[in-house]
Short mmCIF file of C-alpha atoms in Angstrom, two decimals:
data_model
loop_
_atom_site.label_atom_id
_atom_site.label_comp_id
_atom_site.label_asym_id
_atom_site.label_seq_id
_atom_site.Cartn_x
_atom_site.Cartn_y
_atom_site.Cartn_z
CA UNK O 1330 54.27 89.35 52.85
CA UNK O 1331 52.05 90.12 55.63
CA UNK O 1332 50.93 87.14 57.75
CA UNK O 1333 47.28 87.33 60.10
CA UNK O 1334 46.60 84.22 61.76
CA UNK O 1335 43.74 83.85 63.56
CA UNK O 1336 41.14 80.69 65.26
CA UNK O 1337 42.25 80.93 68.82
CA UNK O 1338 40.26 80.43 71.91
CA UNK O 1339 39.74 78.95 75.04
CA UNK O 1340 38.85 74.83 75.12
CA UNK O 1341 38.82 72.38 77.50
CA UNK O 1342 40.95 69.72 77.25
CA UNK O 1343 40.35 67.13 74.84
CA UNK O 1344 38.64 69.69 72.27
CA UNK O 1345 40.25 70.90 68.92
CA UNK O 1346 40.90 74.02 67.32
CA UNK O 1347 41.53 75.00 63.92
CA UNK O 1348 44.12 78.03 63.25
CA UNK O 1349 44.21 79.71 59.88
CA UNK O 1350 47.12 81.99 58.43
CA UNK O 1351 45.85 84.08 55.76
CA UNK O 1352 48.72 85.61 53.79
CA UNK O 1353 48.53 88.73 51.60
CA UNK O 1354 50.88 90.98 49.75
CA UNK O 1355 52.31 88.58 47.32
CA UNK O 1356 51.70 84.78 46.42
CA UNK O 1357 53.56 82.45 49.58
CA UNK O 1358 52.72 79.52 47.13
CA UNK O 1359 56.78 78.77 47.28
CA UNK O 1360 57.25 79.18 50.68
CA UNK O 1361 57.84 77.36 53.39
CA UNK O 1362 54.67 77.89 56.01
CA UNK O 1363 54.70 77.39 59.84
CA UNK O 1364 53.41 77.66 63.32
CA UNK O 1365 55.44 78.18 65.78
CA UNK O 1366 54.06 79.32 69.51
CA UNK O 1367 54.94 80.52 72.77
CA UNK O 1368 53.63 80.21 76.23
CA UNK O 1369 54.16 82.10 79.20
CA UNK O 1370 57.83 82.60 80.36
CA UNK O 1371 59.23 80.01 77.63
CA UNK O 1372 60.69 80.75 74.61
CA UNK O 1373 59.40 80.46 70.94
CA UNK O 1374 59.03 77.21 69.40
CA UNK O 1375 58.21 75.23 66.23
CA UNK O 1376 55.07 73.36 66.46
CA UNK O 1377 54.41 72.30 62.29
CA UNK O 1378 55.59 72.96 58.82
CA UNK O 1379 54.60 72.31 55.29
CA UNK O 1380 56.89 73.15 52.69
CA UNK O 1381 55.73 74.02 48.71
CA UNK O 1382 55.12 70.89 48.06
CA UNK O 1383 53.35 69.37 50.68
CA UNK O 1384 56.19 67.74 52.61
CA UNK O 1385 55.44 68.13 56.92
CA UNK O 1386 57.42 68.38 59.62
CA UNK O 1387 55.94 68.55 63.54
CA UNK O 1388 56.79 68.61 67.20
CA UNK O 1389 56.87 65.51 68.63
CA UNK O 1390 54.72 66.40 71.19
CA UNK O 1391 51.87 67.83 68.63
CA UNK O 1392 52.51 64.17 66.34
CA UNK O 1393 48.97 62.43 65.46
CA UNK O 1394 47.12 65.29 67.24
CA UNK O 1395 48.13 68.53 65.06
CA UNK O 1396 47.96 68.51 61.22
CA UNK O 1397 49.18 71.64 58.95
CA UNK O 1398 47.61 72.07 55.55
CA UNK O 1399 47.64 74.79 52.79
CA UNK O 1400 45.85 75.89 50.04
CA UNK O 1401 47.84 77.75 47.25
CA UNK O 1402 44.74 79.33 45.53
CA UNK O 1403 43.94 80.97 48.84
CA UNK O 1404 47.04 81.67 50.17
CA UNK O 1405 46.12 80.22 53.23
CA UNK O 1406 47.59 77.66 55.56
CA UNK O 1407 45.61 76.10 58.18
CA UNK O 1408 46.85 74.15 61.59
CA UNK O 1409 44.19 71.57 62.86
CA UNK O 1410 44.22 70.82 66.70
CA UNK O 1411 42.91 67.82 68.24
CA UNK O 1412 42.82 66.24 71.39
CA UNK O 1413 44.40 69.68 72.93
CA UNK O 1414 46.19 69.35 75.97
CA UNK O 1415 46.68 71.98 78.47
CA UNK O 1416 50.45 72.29 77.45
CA UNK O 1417 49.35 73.26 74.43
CA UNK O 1418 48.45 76.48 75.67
CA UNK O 1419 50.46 79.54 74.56
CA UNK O 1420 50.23 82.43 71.41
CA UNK O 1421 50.31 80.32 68.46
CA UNK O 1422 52.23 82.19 65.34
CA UNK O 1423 52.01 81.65 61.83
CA UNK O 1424 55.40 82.05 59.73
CA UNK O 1425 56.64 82.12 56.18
CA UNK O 1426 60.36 81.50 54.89
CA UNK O 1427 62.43 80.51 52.07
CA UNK O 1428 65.39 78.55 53.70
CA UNK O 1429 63.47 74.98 53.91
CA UNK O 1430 61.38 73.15 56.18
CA UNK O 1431 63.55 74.10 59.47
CA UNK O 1432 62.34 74.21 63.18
CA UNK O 1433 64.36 77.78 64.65
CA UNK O 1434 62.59 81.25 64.18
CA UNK O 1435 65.84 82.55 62.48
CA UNK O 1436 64.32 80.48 59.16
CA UNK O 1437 61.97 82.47 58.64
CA UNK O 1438 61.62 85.98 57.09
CA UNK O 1439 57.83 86.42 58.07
CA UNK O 1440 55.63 86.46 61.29
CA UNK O 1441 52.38 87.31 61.97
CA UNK O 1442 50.84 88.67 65.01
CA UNK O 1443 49.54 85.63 66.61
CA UNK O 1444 46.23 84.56 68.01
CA UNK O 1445 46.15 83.06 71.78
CA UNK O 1446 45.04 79.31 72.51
CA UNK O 1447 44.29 78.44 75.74
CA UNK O 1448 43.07 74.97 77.13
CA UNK O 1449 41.54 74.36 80.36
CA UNK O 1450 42.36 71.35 82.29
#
């Protein structure tokens, strides 16, 4: 499975973003799909997950502001932004795995590159 997210930028604060993962290689229609991200000097985090069938799981900082989405006939999986906050800044990764909706990077068996999000203050 190769993973290329992409839909990053620079925003001010308050804007939103949408991200997009577009998978390729073979069908990720029954995987588990997430973003994780990382800013400067922290390490890697969860940020939103959507299992095969729809279930979620998020942050709690990202609740009521981020929503994750997928389409199986594209094999693509989108993360909607809103109200972005400047601690939402940091590379934003898309990742696909087959142990369940779970939070820590170990979970999952494919990353993609990442695409940058930064938000002004």
């Amino acid at each position: 499975v190769q993973l290329q997210a992409s839909g990053g930028g620079l925003v001010q604060a308050g804007a939103s973003l949408r991200l997009s993962c577009a998978a390729s290689g073979r069908s990720v229609s029954s995987y588990v799909m997430a973003w994780f991200r990382q800013a400067p000097g922290k390490d890697r985090e969860f940020v939103a997950g959507i299992s095969w069938s729809g279930q979620t799981s998020y942050k709690d900082s990202v609740k009521g502001r981020f929503t994750i989405s997928r389409n199986h006939n594209q094999n693509i999986v989108n993360l909607e932004m809103d109200a972005l906050e400047p601690e939402d800044t940091a590379v934003y990764y898309c990742a696909a795995g087959m142990r369940g909706l779970r939070t820590t990077n170990s979970d999952y068996q494919f990353w993609g590159r990442g695409t940058l999000v930064t938000v002004s203050s």
